[in-house]
Amino acid sequence: MRKIMLAANWKMNTTPNEAQELVNQMLPDLRAHSEVEVLLCPPFISTMLVSELIKNSPVKLGAQNAHYADKGAFTGEISPSMLACMCQYVILGHSERRRLFSESNQIVNHKIKSVIKYNLCPILCVGESLEENDSGRVEDVISTQLRQSLEGLSSADVAGLVVAYEPIWAIGTGRAAGGAQANTTIGIIRRVLAAIFDENTAAAARILYGGSANGANITEFLSQPEIDGALVGGASLNAAEFVSMIKHASNAKT
Ligand code: PEP
C-alpha cells in the first residue's frame, strides 16, 4: 500500500518570516493528519527554520534542488551533504529548472545519484510540453526523461523513489490535466519503471500528479488508481487551501 503524499513546492516564495507564519498556520492540521505524508519544500534560506518548526511532527522536509557535487567552487549552490541533516527529500528535474536553468536529463541523473548517496530521497519530475502533448509524443518524451535520469541506478538505489508527473502546460496555469488523463500517463510511467527496474520497484514507487492541483480538484486525482498524491505549487502557499487538500487526501482511498 503506497502512502499518499502531498508535497508543497513553495518555489521562490516566502521570506523566512512568511515561511514561519505559513508553517504555524498549517501545523496543527498537518499533525492531525499523519495518514497523509505531508512534505514541505521551502526556499533554501528557510530550510533550517522550517526543520525546527516541524520537529516532533510527522511533517517531512524537502529541498527544491541540490547540486551534484559534495562541495567546492560552485558559488550560490547547495550540496546534498548540506541538506542531509535536515531534509528527507529533494525535488530534482523540475521543469522550471530544466527550462530556465538548462538542466538536462544527464545533469538530473548526476543529481539523483548524489542525493541517494546521502540517503535523501529524490522526487524526480517529468512531464511534456503542450507542443509535445499536442503532437502525441507524451510517452516518448516521458520515457526518455525517465530512462536518462535514472541511468545506472539499481532497484535498491531507487527504493523509496518518488516521481512527479507534471505536464508543463498545467504548471501554474490553472489548467490542470484531467484525472483520467493523468492516470493514464502515470500508468505509462509505472510501466517504464517496471521495464527499467522490475515490477516490484514499479509497484512500490509513489507517482504524484503536479500542475494546478488544488482543493477543488485533488479528489479527482486521488480517486485514480495510479495516482499516489500531488506536488503542489501555488495552492500550497495558502494555508487554508493546502489544509483542505490534506483533508480531502485523508478521506481518499480509504
Ligand atoms: C509545480 O511547480 O510543481 C506545480 C505543481 O505548480 P502549480 O501547482 O502552481 O501548478
PDB file of C-alpha atoms and ligand atoms in Angstrom:
ATOM      1  CA  MET A   1       0.000   0.000   0.000  1.00  0.00           C
ATOM      2  CA  ARG A   2       1.552   3.295  -1.079  1.00  0.00           C
ATOM      3  CA  LYS A   3       1.055   6.159   1.377  1.00  0.00           C
ATOM      4  CA  ILE A   4      -0.474   9.275  -0.159  1.00  0.00           C
ATOM      5  CA  MET A   5       1.939  12.186  -0.328  1.00  0.00           C
ATOM      6  CA  LEU A   6       1.127  15.865  -0.676  1.00  0.00           C
ATOM      7  CA  ALA A   7       4.299  17.811  -1.352  1.00  0.00           C
ATOM      8  CA  ALA A   8       4.334  21.608  -1.119  1.00  0.00           C
ATOM      9  CA  ASN A   9       6.750  23.304  -3.503  1.00  0.00           C
ATOM     10  CA  TRP A  10       6.932  26.918  -2.388  1.00  0.00           C
ATOM     11  CA  LYS A  11       9.383  27.762  -5.193  1.00  0.00           C
ATOM     12  CA  MET A  12      10.995  31.230  -4.759  1.00  0.00           C
ATOM     13  CA  ASN A  13       8.189  32.448  -2.488  1.00  0.00           C
ATOM     14  CA  THR A  14       8.101  33.343   1.210  1.00  0.00           C
ATOM     15  CA  THR A  15      10.618  35.284   3.242  1.00  0.00           C
ATOM     16  CA  PRO A  16      11.735  33.440   6.394  1.00  0.00           C
ATOM     17  CA  ASN A  17       9.082  35.334   8.387  1.00  0.00           C
ATOM     18  CA  GLU A  18       6.394  34.408   5.886  1.00  0.00           C
ATOM     19  CA  ALA A  19       7.557  30.786   5.848  1.00  0.00           C
ATOM     20  CA  GLN A  20       7.301  30.685   9.633  1.00  0.00           C
ATOM     21  CA  GLU A  21       3.805  32.133   9.546  1.00  0.00           C
ATOM     22  CA  LEU A  22       2.688  29.682   6.874  1.00  0.00           C
ATOM     23  CA  VAL A  23       4.019  26.677   8.804  1.00  0.00           C
ATOM     24  CA  ASN A  24       2.423  27.886  12.030  1.00  0.00           C
ATOM     25  CA  GLN A  25      -0.944  28.303  10.280  1.00  0.00           C
ATOM     26  CA  MET A  26      -0.843  24.770   8.863  1.00  0.00           C
ATOM     27  CA  LEU A  27       0.919  22.771  11.518  1.00  0.00           C
ATOM     28  CA  PRO A  28      -1.995  21.830  13.822  1.00  0.00           C
ATOM     29  CA  ASP A  29      -3.867  20.317  10.845  1.00  0.00           C
ATOM     30  CA  LEU A  30      -0.747  18.653   9.470  1.00  0.00           C
ATOM     31  CA  ARG A  31      -0.184  16.986  12.859  1.00  0.00           C
ATOM     32  CA  ALA A  32      -3.773  15.773  12.892  1.00  0.00           C
ATOM     33  CA  HIS A  33      -3.488  14.002   9.503  1.00  0.00           C
ATOM     34  CA  SER A  34      -0.425  11.793   9.729  1.00  0.00           C
ATOM     35  CA  GLU A  35      -2.159   9.232   7.477  1.00  0.00           C
ATOM     36  CA  VAL A  36      -1.141  11.562   4.637  1.00  0.00           C
ATOM     37  CA  GLU A  37       2.585  12.153   4.165  1.00  0.00           C
ATOM     38  CA  VAL A  38       2.976  15.911   4.005  1.00  0.00           C
ATOM     39  CA  LEU A  39       6.208  17.332   2.669  1.00  0.00           C
ATOM     40  CA  LEU A  40       7.206  20.996   2.809  1.00  0.00           C
ATOM     41  CA  CYS A  41       9.821  22.272   0.365  1.00  0.00           C
ATOM     42  CA  PRO A  42      10.585  25.875   1.339  1.00  0.00           C
ATOM     43  CA  PRO A  43      13.272  28.075  -0.256  1.00  0.00           C
ATOM     44  CA  PHE A  44      16.780  27.066   0.904  1.00  0.00           C
ATOM     45  CA  ILE A  45      17.068  30.074   3.213  1.00  0.00           C
ATOM     46  CA  SER A  46      14.190  28.769   5.346  1.00  0.00           C
ATOM     47  CA  THR A  47      15.195  25.104   5.430  1.00  0.00           C
ATOM     48  CA  MET A  48      16.730  25.196   8.902  1.00  0.00           C
ATOM     49  CA  LEU A  49      13.933  27.343  10.309  1.00  0.00           C
ATOM     50  CA  VAL A  50      11.216  25.028   8.961  1.00  0.00           C
ATOM     51  CA  SER A  51      13.100  21.962  10.205  1.00  0.00           C
ATOM     52  CA  GLU A  52      12.939  23.432  13.724  1.00  0.00           C
ATOM     53  CA  LEU A  53       9.254  24.315  13.411  1.00  0.00           C
ATOM     54  CA  ILE A  54       8.218  20.818  12.294  1.00  0.00           C
ATOM     55  CA  LYS A  55      10.445  18.967  14.769  1.00  0.00           C
ATOM     56  CA  ASN A  56       8.457  16.272  16.623  1.00  0.00           C
ATOM     57  CA  SER A  57       5.732  16.321  13.977  1.00  0.00           C
ATOM     58  CA  PRO A  58       5.072  13.817  11.168  1.00  0.00           C
ATOM     59  CA  VAL A  59       5.713  16.524   8.557  1.00  0.00           C
ATOM     60  CA  LYS A  60       8.685  15.885   6.248  1.00  0.00           C
ATOM     61  CA  LEU A  61      11.119  18.433   4.842  1.00  0.00           C
ATOM     62  CA  GLY A  62      12.417  18.660   1.295  1.00  0.00           C
ATOM     63  CA  ALA A  63      14.682  20.835  -0.823  1.00  0.00           C
ATOM     64  CA  GLN A  64      13.678  22.209  -4.209  1.00  0.00           C
ATOM     65  CA  ASN A  65      17.039  21.398  -5.803  1.00  0.00           C
ATOM     66  CA  ALA A  66      20.601  20.378  -4.983  1.00  0.00           C
ATOM     67  CA  HIS A  67      23.957  20.467  -6.735  1.00  0.00           C
ATOM     68  CA  TYR A  68      25.545  17.130  -7.656  1.00  0.00           C
ATOM     69  CA  ALA A  69      28.943  17.881  -6.094  1.00  0.00           C
ATOM     70  CA  ASP A  70      29.647  17.290  -2.395  1.00  0.00           C
ATOM     71  CA  LYS A  71      31.385  20.643  -2.020  1.00  0.00           C
ATOM     72  CA  GLY A  72      33.623  23.028  -3.911  1.00  0.00           C
ATOM     73  CA  ALA A  73      33.778  26.151  -6.032  1.00  0.00           C
ATOM     74  CA  PHE A  74      30.118  26.359  -7.049  1.00  0.00           C
ATOM     75  CA  THR A  75      29.107  29.829  -5.907  1.00  0.00           C
ATOM     76  CA  GLY A  76      25.491  30.031  -4.844  1.00  0.00           C
ATOM     77  CA  GLU A  77      24.830  26.290  -4.870  1.00  0.00           C
ATOM     78  CA  ILE A  78      23.774  23.897  -2.091  1.00  0.00           C
ATOM     79  CA  SER A  79      25.065  20.323  -1.867  1.00  0.00           C
ATOM     80  CA  PRO A  80      23.230  17.169  -0.786  1.00  0.00           C
ATOM     81  CA  SER A  81      25.635  16.792   2.154  1.00  0.00           C
ATOM     82  CA  MET A  82      24.412  20.171   3.479  1.00  0.00           C
ATOM     83  CA  LEU A  83      20.791  19.094   3.213  1.00  0.00           C
ATOM     84  CA  ALA A  84      21.180  15.592   4.588  1.00  0.00           C
ATOM     85  CA  CYS A  85      20.972  16.522   8.262  1.00  0.00           C
ATOM     86  CA  MET A  86      17.644  18.348   7.816  1.00  0.00           C
ATOM     87  CA  CYS A  87      15.792  17.038   4.761  1.00  0.00           C
ATOM     88  CA  GLN A  88      14.389  13.698   3.707  1.00  0.00           C
ATOM     89  CA  TYR A  89      13.544  14.572   0.081  1.00  0.00           C
ATOM     90  CA  VAL A  90      14.946  16.645  -2.802  1.00  0.00           C
ATOM     91  CA  ILE A  91      12.897  17.723  -5.831  1.00  0.00           C
ATOM     92  CA  LEU A  92      15.018  17.194  -8.944  1.00  0.00           C
ATOM     93  CA  GLY A  93      14.407  17.914 -12.612  1.00  0.00           C
ATOM     94  CA  HIS A  94      11.530  20.323 -12.072  1.00  0.00           C
ATOM     95  CA  SER A  95      10.512  21.725 -15.453  1.00  0.00           C
ATOM     96  CA  GLU A  96      11.416  25.245 -14.286  1.00  0.00           C
ATOM     97  CA  ARG A  97      14.984  24.038 -13.609  1.00  0.00           C
ATOM     98  CA  ARG A  98      15.080  22.239 -16.944  1.00  0.00           C
ATOM     99  CA  ARG A  99      13.730  25.225 -18.873  1.00  0.00           C
ATOM    100  CA  LEU A 100      15.201  28.236 -17.051  1.00  0.00           C
ATOM    101  CA  PHE A 101      18.486  26.732 -15.854  1.00  0.00           C
ATOM    102  CA  SER A 102      19.198  24.338 -18.737  1.00  0.00           C
ATOM    103  CA  GLU A 103      19.173  21.176 -16.647  1.00  0.00           C
ATOM    104  CA  SER A 104      19.429  18.153 -18.910  1.00  0.00           C
ATOM    105  CA  ASN A 105      18.461  14.582 -18.070  1.00  0.00           C
ATOM    106  CA  GLN A 106      22.193  13.890 -17.656  1.00  0.00           C
ATOM    107  CA  ILE A 107      22.530  16.615 -15.008  1.00  0.00           C
ATOM    108  CA  VAL A 108      19.413  15.321 -13.270  1.00  0.00           C
ATOM    109  CA  ASN A 109      20.962  11.841 -13.327  1.00  0.00           C
ATOM    110  CA  HIS A 110      24.136  13.144 -11.594  1.00  0.00           C
ATOM    111  CA  LYS A 111      21.991  14.883  -9.007  1.00  0.00           C
ATOM    112  CA  ILE A 112      19.875  11.809  -8.310  1.00  0.00           C
ATOM    113  CA  LYS A 113      22.996   9.696  -7.761  1.00  0.00           C
ATOM    114  CA  SER A 114      24.397  12.325  -5.475  1.00  0.00           C
ATOM    115  CA  VAL A 115      21.326  12.776  -3.250  1.00  0.00           C
ATOM    116  CA  ILE A 116      20.912   8.993  -2.933  1.00  0.00           C
ATOM    117  CA  LYS A 117      24.485   8.815  -1.612  1.00  0.00           C
ATOM    118  CA  TYR A 118      23.338  10.964   1.301  1.00  0.00           C
ATOM    119  CA  ASN A 119      20.189   8.891   1.928  1.00  0.00           C
ATOM    120  CA  LEU A 120      17.978  11.623   0.568  1.00  0.00           C
ATOM    121  CA  CYS A 121      15.002  10.522  -1.480  1.00  0.00           C
ATOM    122  CA  PRO A 122      14.713  12.105  -4.943  1.00  0.00           C
ATOM    123  CA  ILE A 123      11.412  13.384  -6.274  1.00  0.00           C
ATOM    124  CA  LEU A 124      12.054  13.136  -9.989  1.00  0.00           C
ATOM    125  CA  CYS A 125       9.870  15.482 -12.049  1.00  0.00           C
ATOM    126  CA  VAL A 126       8.952  14.552 -15.601  1.00  0.00           C
ATOM    127  CA  GLY A 127       6.412  15.983 -17.986  1.00  0.00           C
ATOM    128  CA  GLU A 128       5.760  17.056 -21.529  1.00  0.00           C
ATOM    129  CA  SER A 129       5.272  20.481 -23.094  1.00  0.00           C
ATOM    130  CA  LEU A 130       1.998  21.498 -24.745  1.00  0.00           C
ATOM    131  CA  GLU A 131       3.525  21.024 -28.175  1.00  0.00           C
ATOM    132  CA  GLU A 132       4.769  17.539 -27.262  1.00  0.00           C
ATOM    133  CA  ASN A 133       1.318  16.737 -25.900  1.00  0.00           C
ATOM    134  CA  ASP A 134      -0.451  18.051 -28.996  1.00  0.00           C
ATOM    135  CA  SER A 135       1.812  16.048 -31.286  1.00  0.00           C
ATOM    136  CA  GLY A 136       1.150  12.790 -29.427  1.00  0.00           C
ATOM    137  CA  ARG A 137       4.686  12.423 -28.042  1.00  0.00           C
ATOM    138  CA  VAL A 138       3.896  12.148 -24.321  1.00  0.00           C
ATOM    139  CA  GLU A 139       5.023   8.540 -23.894  1.00  0.00           C
ATOM    140  CA  ASP A 140       8.180   9.056 -25.889  1.00  0.00           C
ATOM    141  CA  VAL A 141       9.195  12.234 -24.003  1.00  0.00           C
ATOM    142  CA  ILE A 142       8.478  10.839 -20.567  1.00  0.00           C
ATOM    143  CA  SER A 143      10.112   7.519 -21.255  1.00  0.00           C
ATOM    144  CA  THR A 144      13.309   9.295 -22.367  1.00  0.00           C
ATOM    145  CA  GLN A 145      13.271  11.537 -19.285  1.00  0.00           C
ATOM    146  CA  LEU A 146      12.912   8.511 -17.005  1.00  0.00           C
ATOM    147  CA  ARG A 147      15.481   6.311 -18.748  1.00  0.00           C
ATOM    148  CA  GLN A 148      18.164   9.009 -18.964  1.00  0.00           C
ATOM    149  CA  SER A 149      17.545  10.449 -15.484  1.00  0.00           C
ATOM    150  CA  LEU A 150      17.654   7.000 -13.865  1.00  0.00           C
ATOM    151  CA  GLU A 151      20.504   5.548 -15.915  1.00  0.00           C
ATOM    152  CA  GLY A 152      22.994   3.473 -13.958  1.00  0.00           C
ATOM    153  CA  LEU A 153      20.789   3.118 -10.883  1.00  0.00           C
ATOM    154  CA  SER A 154      19.703  -0.201  -9.399  1.00  0.00           C
ATOM    155  CA  SER A 155      16.328  -1.038  -7.916  1.00  0.00           C
ATOM    156  CA  ALA A 156      17.969  -0.893  -4.468  1.00  0.00           C
ATOM    157  CA  ASP A 157      19.204   2.632  -5.240  1.00  0.00           C
ATOM    158  CA  VAL A 158      15.704   3.826  -6.076  1.00  0.00           C
ATOM    159  CA  ALA A 159      13.865   2.224  -3.140  1.00  0.00           C
ATOM    160  CA  GLY A 160      11.519   4.959  -1.944  1.00  0.00           C
ATOM    161  CA  LEU A 161      11.728   6.835  -5.249  1.00  0.00           C
ATOM    162  CA  VAL A 162       9.005   9.402  -5.867  1.00  0.00           C
ATOM    163  CA  VAL A 163       8.212  10.526  -9.419  1.00  0.00           C
ATOM    164  CA  ALA A 164       6.096  13.614 -10.099  1.00  0.00           C
ATOM    165  CA  TYR A 165       4.259  13.715 -13.406  1.00  0.00           C
ATOM    166  CA  GLU A 166       3.966  17.414 -14.150  1.00  0.00           C
ATOM    167  CA  PRO A 167       2.713  18.333 -17.618  1.00  0.00           C
ATOM    168  CA  ILE A 168       4.406  21.674 -18.275  1.00  0.00           C
ATOM    169  CA  TRP A 169       1.221  23.162 -19.733  1.00  0.00           C
ATOM    170  CA  ALA A 170      -0.567  22.551 -16.418  1.00  0.00           C
ATOM    171  CA  ILE A 171       2.003  24.144 -14.091  1.00  0.00           C
ATOM    172  CA  GLY A 172       0.874  27.485 -12.712  1.00  0.00           C
ATOM    173  CA  THR A 173      -1.688  27.904 -15.488  1.00  0.00           C
ATOM    174  CA  GLY A 174      -4.893  26.962 -13.673  1.00  0.00           C
ATOM    175  CA  ARG A 175      -5.385  24.391 -16.428  1.00  0.00           C
ATOM    176  CA  ALA A 176      -4.952  21.068 -14.623  1.00  0.00           C
ATOM    177  CA  ALA A 177      -4.873  17.791 -16.506  1.00  0.00           C
ATOM    178  CA  GLY A 178      -7.990  15.645 -16.208  1.00  0.00           C
ATOM    179  CA  GLY A 179      -7.854  12.901 -13.580  1.00  0.00           C
ATOM    180  CA  ALA A 180      -8.230  10.122 -16.155  1.00  0.00           C
ATOM    181  CA  GLN A 181      -5.647  11.676 -18.448  1.00  0.00           C
ATOM    182  CA  ALA A 182      -3.102  11.992 -15.598  1.00  0.00           C
ATOM    183  CA  ASN A 183      -3.871   8.438 -14.507  1.00  0.00           C
ATOM    184  CA  THR A 184      -3.125   7.113 -17.999  1.00  0.00           C
ATOM    185  CA  THR A 185       0.243   8.857 -18.173  1.00  0.00           C
ATOM    186  CA  ILE A 186       1.145   7.803 -14.642  1.00  0.00           C
ATOM    187  CA  GLY A 187       0.302   4.228 -15.650  1.00  0.00           C
ATOM    188  CA  ILE A 188       2.801   4.636 -18.506  1.00  0.00           C
ATOM    189  CA  ILE A 189       5.414   5.919 -16.039  1.00  0.00           C
ATOM    190  CA  ARG A 190       4.871   2.837 -13.877  1.00  0.00           C
ATOM    191  CA  ARG A 191       5.300   0.557 -16.891  1.00  0.00           C
ATOM    192  CA  VAL A 192       8.528   2.307 -17.870  1.00  0.00           C
ATOM    193  CA  LEU A 193       9.817   1.919 -14.287  1.00  0.00           C
ATOM    194  CA  ALA A 194       8.985  -1.794 -14.469  1.00  0.00           C
ATOM    195  CA  ALA A 195      10.919  -2.060 -17.741  1.00  0.00           C
ATOM    196  CA  ILE A 196      13.947  -0.177 -16.362  1.00  0.00           C
ATOM    197  CA  PHE A 197      13.953  -1.956 -12.980  1.00  0.00           C
ATOM    198  CA  ASP A 198      11.326  -4.595 -12.173  1.00  0.00           C
ATOM    199  CA  GLU A 199       7.639  -4.959 -11.289  1.00  0.00           C
ATOM    200  CA  ASN A 200       8.219  -4.673  -7.541  1.00  0.00           C
ATOM    201  CA  THR A 201      10.147  -1.432  -7.870  1.00  0.00           C
ATOM    202  CA  ALA A 202       7.472  -0.002 -10.140  1.00  0.00           C
ATOM    203  CA  ALA A 203       4.695  -1.063  -7.776  1.00  0.00           C
ATOM    204  CA  ALA A 204       6.457   0.474  -4.770  1.00  0.00           C
ATOM    205  CA  ALA A 205       7.316   3.850  -6.354  1.00  0.00           C
ATOM    206  CA  ARG A 206       4.977   6.660  -5.492  1.00  0.00           C
ATOM    207  CA  ILE A 207       3.938   8.697  -8.505  1.00  0.00           C
ATOM    208  CA  LEU A 208       2.420  12.104  -7.900  1.00  0.00           C
ATOM    209  CA  TYR A 209       0.483  14.405 -10.195  1.00  0.00           C
ATOM    210  CA  GLY A 210       1.534  18.072 -10.353  1.00  0.00           C
ATOM    211  CA  GLY A 211       0.054  21.030 -12.232  1.00  0.00           C
ATOM    212  CA  SER A 212      -2.606  23.413 -10.863  1.00  0.00           C
ATOM    213  CA  ALA A 213      -3.747  20.887  -8.252  1.00  0.00           C
ATOM    214  CA  ASN A 214      -5.927  22.493  -5.593  1.00  0.00           C
ATOM    215  CA  GLY A 215      -8.656  21.810  -3.041  1.00  0.00           C
ATOM    216  CA  ALA A 216     -11.322  21.631  -5.735  1.00  0.00           C
ATOM    217  CA  ASN A 217      -9.640  19.012  -7.941  1.00  0.00           C
ATOM    218  CA  ILE A 218      -7.459  16.935  -5.599  1.00  0.00           C
ATOM    219  CA  THR A 219     -10.155  14.310  -5.017  1.00  0.00           C
ATOM    220  CA  GLU A 220     -10.448  13.738  -8.761  1.00  0.00           C
ATOM    221  CA  PHE A 221      -6.737  12.923  -8.901  1.00  0.00           C
ATOM    222  CA  LEU A 222      -6.629  10.825  -5.748  1.00  0.00           C
ATOM    223  CA  SER A 223      -9.609   8.745  -6.855  1.00  0.00           C
ATOM    224  CA  GLN A 224      -7.473   7.394  -9.721  1.00  0.00           C
ATOM    225  CA  PRO A 225      -5.778   4.059  -9.014  1.00  0.00           C
ATOM    226  CA  GLU A 226      -2.302   5.041 -10.245  1.00  0.00           C
ATOM    227  CA  ILE A 227      -2.041   8.457  -8.572  1.00  0.00           C
ATOM    228  CA  ASP A 228      -0.381   8.495  -5.148  1.00  0.00           C
ATOM    229  CA  GLY A 229      -0.579  12.170  -4.308  1.00  0.00           C
ATOM    230  CA  ALA A 230       0.302  15.590  -5.639  1.00  0.00           C
ATOM    231  CA  LEU A 231       3.164  18.023  -5.973  1.00  0.00           C
ATOM    232  CA  VAL A 232       1.517  21.347  -5.245  1.00  0.00           C
ATOM    233  CA  GLY A 233       2.863  24.781  -6.154  1.00  0.00           C
ATOM    234  CA  GLY A 234       0.557  27.799  -5.910  1.00  0.00           C
ATOM    235  CA  ALA A 235      -2.118  26.191  -3.734  1.00  0.00           C
ATOM    236  CA  SER A 236       0.468  25.247  -1.099  1.00  0.00           C
ATOM    237  CA  LEU A 237       1.182  28.914  -0.381  1.00  0.00           C
ATOM    238  CA  ASN A 238      -2.295  29.328   1.054  1.00  0.00           C
ATOM    239  CA  ALA A 239      -2.598  27.535   4.403  1.00  0.00           C
ATOM    240  CA  ALA A 240      -6.382  27.051   4.230  1.00  0.00           C
ATOM    241  CA  GLU A 241      -6.221  25.699   0.683  1.00  0.00           C
ATOM    242  CA  PHE A 242      -3.365  23.314   1.367  1.00  0.00           C
ATOM    243  CA  VAL A 243      -5.004  22.061   4.562  1.00  0.00           C
ATOM    244  CA  SER A 244      -8.221  21.455   2.642  1.00  0.00           C
ATOM    245  CA  MET A 245      -6.222  19.311   0.182  1.00  0.00           C
ATOM    246  CA  ILE A 246      -4.795  17.306   3.066  1.00  0.00           C
ATOM    247  CA  LYS A 247      -8.267  16.748   4.498  1.00  0.00           C
ATOM    248  CA  HIS A 248      -9.527  15.549   1.112  1.00  0.00           C
ATOM    249  CA  ALA A 249      -6.480  13.295   0.824  1.00  0.00           C
ATOM    250  CA  SER A 250      -7.088  11.776   4.230  1.00  0.00           C
ATOM    251  CA  ASN A 251     -10.603  10.793   3.073  1.00  0.00           C
ATOM    252  CA  ALA A 252      -9.400   9.381  -0.248  1.00  0.00           C
ATOM    253  CA  LYS A 253      -8.544   5.751  -0.915  1.00  0.00           C
ATOM    254  CA  THR A 254      -9.929   4.518   2.406  1.00  0.00           C
TER     255      THR A 254
HETATM  256  C1  PEP B   1       4.892  22.842  -9.541  1.00  0.00           C
HETATM  257  O1  PEP B   1       5.515  23.797  -9.969  1.00  0.00           O
HETATM  258  O2  PEP B   1       5.485  21.819  -9.155  1.00  0.00           O
HETATM  259  C2  PEP B   1       3.438  22.956  -9.514  1.00  0.00           C
HETATM  260  C3  PEP B   1       2.746  21.840  -9.484  1.00  0.00           C
HETATM  261  O3  PEP B   1       2.915  24.217  -9.542  1.00  0.00           O
HETATM  262  P1  PEP B   1       1.346  24.614  -9.538  1.00  0.00           P
HETATM  263  O4  PEP B   1       0.659  23.718  -8.525  1.00  0.00           O
HETATM  264  O5  PEP B   1       1.331  26.044  -9.135  1.00  0.00           O
HETATM  265  O6  PEP B   1       0.836  24.354 -10.903  1.00  0.00           O
END
